[in-house]
Amino acid sequence: MVCGGFACSKNALCALNVVYMLVGLLLIGVAAWARGLGLVSSIHIIGGVIAVGVFLLLIAVAGLVGAVNHHQVLLFFYMIILGLVFVFQFGISCSCLAINLSKQTDVINASWWVMSNKTRDELERSFDCCGLFNLTTLDQQDYAFCTAICKSRSPTCQMCGEKLLKHSDEALKILGGVGLFFSFTEILGVWLAMRFRNQKDPRANPSAFL
């Protein structure tokens, strides 16, 4: 059977939805890793990427069921929702790539002082760093009370802001790049679902075809 027939469209749509499931899991995993950094969890874009990943995973399951059963209604809503996911994911991915170091620094600096002293102490011990950016008197006071191990080995420790900035920039680039690349495949998914929905199942009763 030539590609473009019922079986080929069905297999292509199923394969694409399996890819969507993997992409959804990848987005959730990378974003969850980024949120585990602590301060990066304050960047709402990462929370948005997790939401997109979960939603994409659910839509992929619905699309897979619709493709296997050639379910007209399920495929219709799959096309509509997948198109909306494309718009949302495209916007979020572009936002991740557009955030520069200056903006990330502002977000990290603002988030640092919202944290409790206990949370900051745990973060300093976890990253083995002290203070944030050493820009203000508060930063210097925070550095003085630091309990990280590096302070017992050396009179000076690396600033936490430098480490957090490096990790947050890396996480945003990964999230933005992966999300932007796979967002375009969602347009392919909409087209395949539309094509497959209007094709006739050769094994079905002709009178049952809509």
Short mmCIF file of N, CA and C in Angstrom, two decimals, residues 1-17 63-64 66-68 70 75 78 188-202:
data_model
loop_
_atom_site.label_atom_id
_atom_site.label_comp_id
_atom_site.label_asym_id
_atom_site.label_seq_id
_atom_site.Cartn_x
_atom_site.Cartn_y
_atom_site.Cartn_z
N MET A 1 0.85 -1.19 0.00
CA MET A 1 0.00 0.00 0.00
C MET A 1 0.89 1.24 0.00
N VAL A 2 0.56 2.18 -0.89
CA VAL A 2 1.36 3.39 -0.98
C VAL A 2 1.18 4.23 0.27
N CYS A 3 2.24 4.99 0.61
CA CYS A 3 2.15 5.86 1.76
C CYS A 3 1.17 6.98 1.46
N GLY A 4 0.31 7.26 2.38
CA GLY A 4 -0.76 8.22 2.16
C GLY A 4 -2.11 7.55 2.28
N GLY A 5 -2.10 6.20 2.31
CA GLY A 5 -3.33 5.47 2.50
C GLY A 5 -3.72 5.44 3.97
N PHE A 6 -4.78 4.72 4.25
CA PHE A 6 -5.33 4.67 5.60
C PHE A 6 -4.31 4.11 6.59
N ALA A 7 -3.71 2.96 6.24
CA ALA A 7 -2.78 2.31 7.16
C ALA A 7 -1.54 3.17 7.41
N CYS A 8 -1.04 3.80 6.33
CA CYS A 8 0.15 4.63 6.48
C CYS A 8 -0.12 5.84 7.36
N SER A 9 -1.28 6.50 7.15
CA SER A 9 -1.63 7.66 7.97
C SER A 9 -1.82 7.26 9.43
N LYS A 10 -2.42 6.10 9.65
CA LYS A 10 -2.64 5.62 11.01
C LYS A 10 -1.32 5.35 11.72
N ASN A 11 -0.40 4.66 11.03
CA ASN A 11 0.88 4.34 11.63
C ASN A 11 1.71 5.60 11.90
N ALA A 12 1.65 6.55 10.96
CA ALA A 12 2.39 7.80 11.13
C ALA A 12 1.86 8.59 12.32
N LEU A 13 0.54 8.64 12.46
CA LEU A 13 -0.06 9.38 13.58
C LEU A 13 0.26 8.70 14.91
N CYS A 14 0.23 7.38 14.93
CA CYS A 14 0.57 6.65 16.16
C CYS A 14 2.03 6.89 16.54
N ALA A 15 2.92 6.82 15.54
CA ALA A 15 4.33 7.03 15.82
C ALA A 15 4.59 8.45 16.32
N LEU A 16 3.90 9.42 15.72
CA LEU A 16 4.09 10.81 16.13
C LEU A 16 3.62 11.03 17.56
N ASN A 17 2.54 10.36 17.95
CA ASN A 17 2.04 10.51 19.31
C ASN A 17 2.95 9.84 20.33
N GLY A 63 -4.54 11.18 21.47
CA GLY A 63 -4.31 11.04 20.04
C GLY A 63 -3.99 9.61 19.65
N LEU A 64 -3.26 8.92 20.51
CA LEU A 64 -2.92 7.53 20.23
C LEU A 64 -4.17 6.66 20.25
N GLY A 66 -7.26 7.73 19.75
CA GLY A 66 -8.07 8.14 18.62
C GLY A 66 -7.57 7.55 17.31
N ALA A 67 -6.24 7.47 17.15
CA ALA A 67 -5.67 6.92 15.93
C ALA A 67 -5.91 5.42 15.83
N VAL A 68 -5.73 4.71 16.93
CA VAL A 68 -5.92 3.25 16.92
C VAL A 68 -7.36 2.89 16.61
N HIS A 70 -9.66 5.01 15.26
CA HIS A 70 -10.23 5.89 14.22
C HIS A 70 -11.48 6.60 14.74
N LEU A 75 -10.49 12.49 17.57
CA LEU A 75 -9.52 13.08 16.66
C LEU A 75 -9.79 14.57 16.42
N TYR A 78 -8.66 16.38 19.43
CA TYR A 78 -7.20 16.25 19.43
C TYR A 78 -6.57 17.33 18.55
N LEU A 188 2.52 19.25 12.28
CA LEU A 188 2.44 17.99 11.52
C LEU A 188 1.39 17.08 12.10
N GLY A 189 1.29 17.04 13.44
CA GLY A 189 0.28 16.21 14.09
C GLY A 189 -1.14 16.64 13.76
N VAL A 190 -1.36 17.96 13.72
CA VAL A 190 -2.69 18.47 13.36
C VAL A 190 -3.04 18.08 11.93
N TRP A 191 -2.07 18.21 11.03
CA TRP A 191 -2.31 17.87 9.62
C TRP A 191 -2.58 16.37 9.45
N LEU A 192 -1.79 15.54 10.12
CA LEU A 192 -2.00 14.10 10.03
C LEU A 192 -3.36 13.68 10.58
N ALA A 193 -3.74 14.28 11.71
CA ALA A 193 -5.03 13.93 12.32
C ALA A 193 -6.18 14.36 11.41
N MET A 194 -6.06 15.52 10.79
CA MET A 194 -7.10 15.99 9.88
C MET A 194 -7.21 15.07 8.66
N ARG A 195 -6.06 14.68 8.14
CA ARG A 195 -6.03 13.79 6.98
C ARG A 195 -6.60 12.41 7.33
N PHE A 196 -6.14 11.86 8.45
CA PHE A 196 -6.57 10.53 8.85
C PHE A 196 -8.05 10.48 9.20
N ARG A 197 -8.55 11.56 9.80
CA ARG A 197 -9.96 11.62 10.20
C ARG A 197 -10.89 11.54 8.99
N ASN A 198 -10.46 12.07 7.86
CA ASN A 198 -11.29 12.10 6.66
C ASN A 198 -11.07 10.91 5.73
N GLN A 199 -10.23 9.97 6.17
CA GLN A 199 -10.00 8.78 5.36
C GLN A 199 -10.93 7.65 5.81
N LYS A 200 -11.23 6.79 4.87
CA LYS A 200 -12.15 5.68 5.14
C LYS A 200 -11.38 4.44 5.55
N ASP A 201 -11.85 3.79 6.60
CA ASP A 201 -11.27 2.53 7.05
C ASP A 201 -11.74 1.44 6.09
N PRO A 202 -10.83 0.80 5.35
CA PRO A 202 -11.24 -0.22 4.37
C PRO A 202 -11.90 -1.43 5.01
#
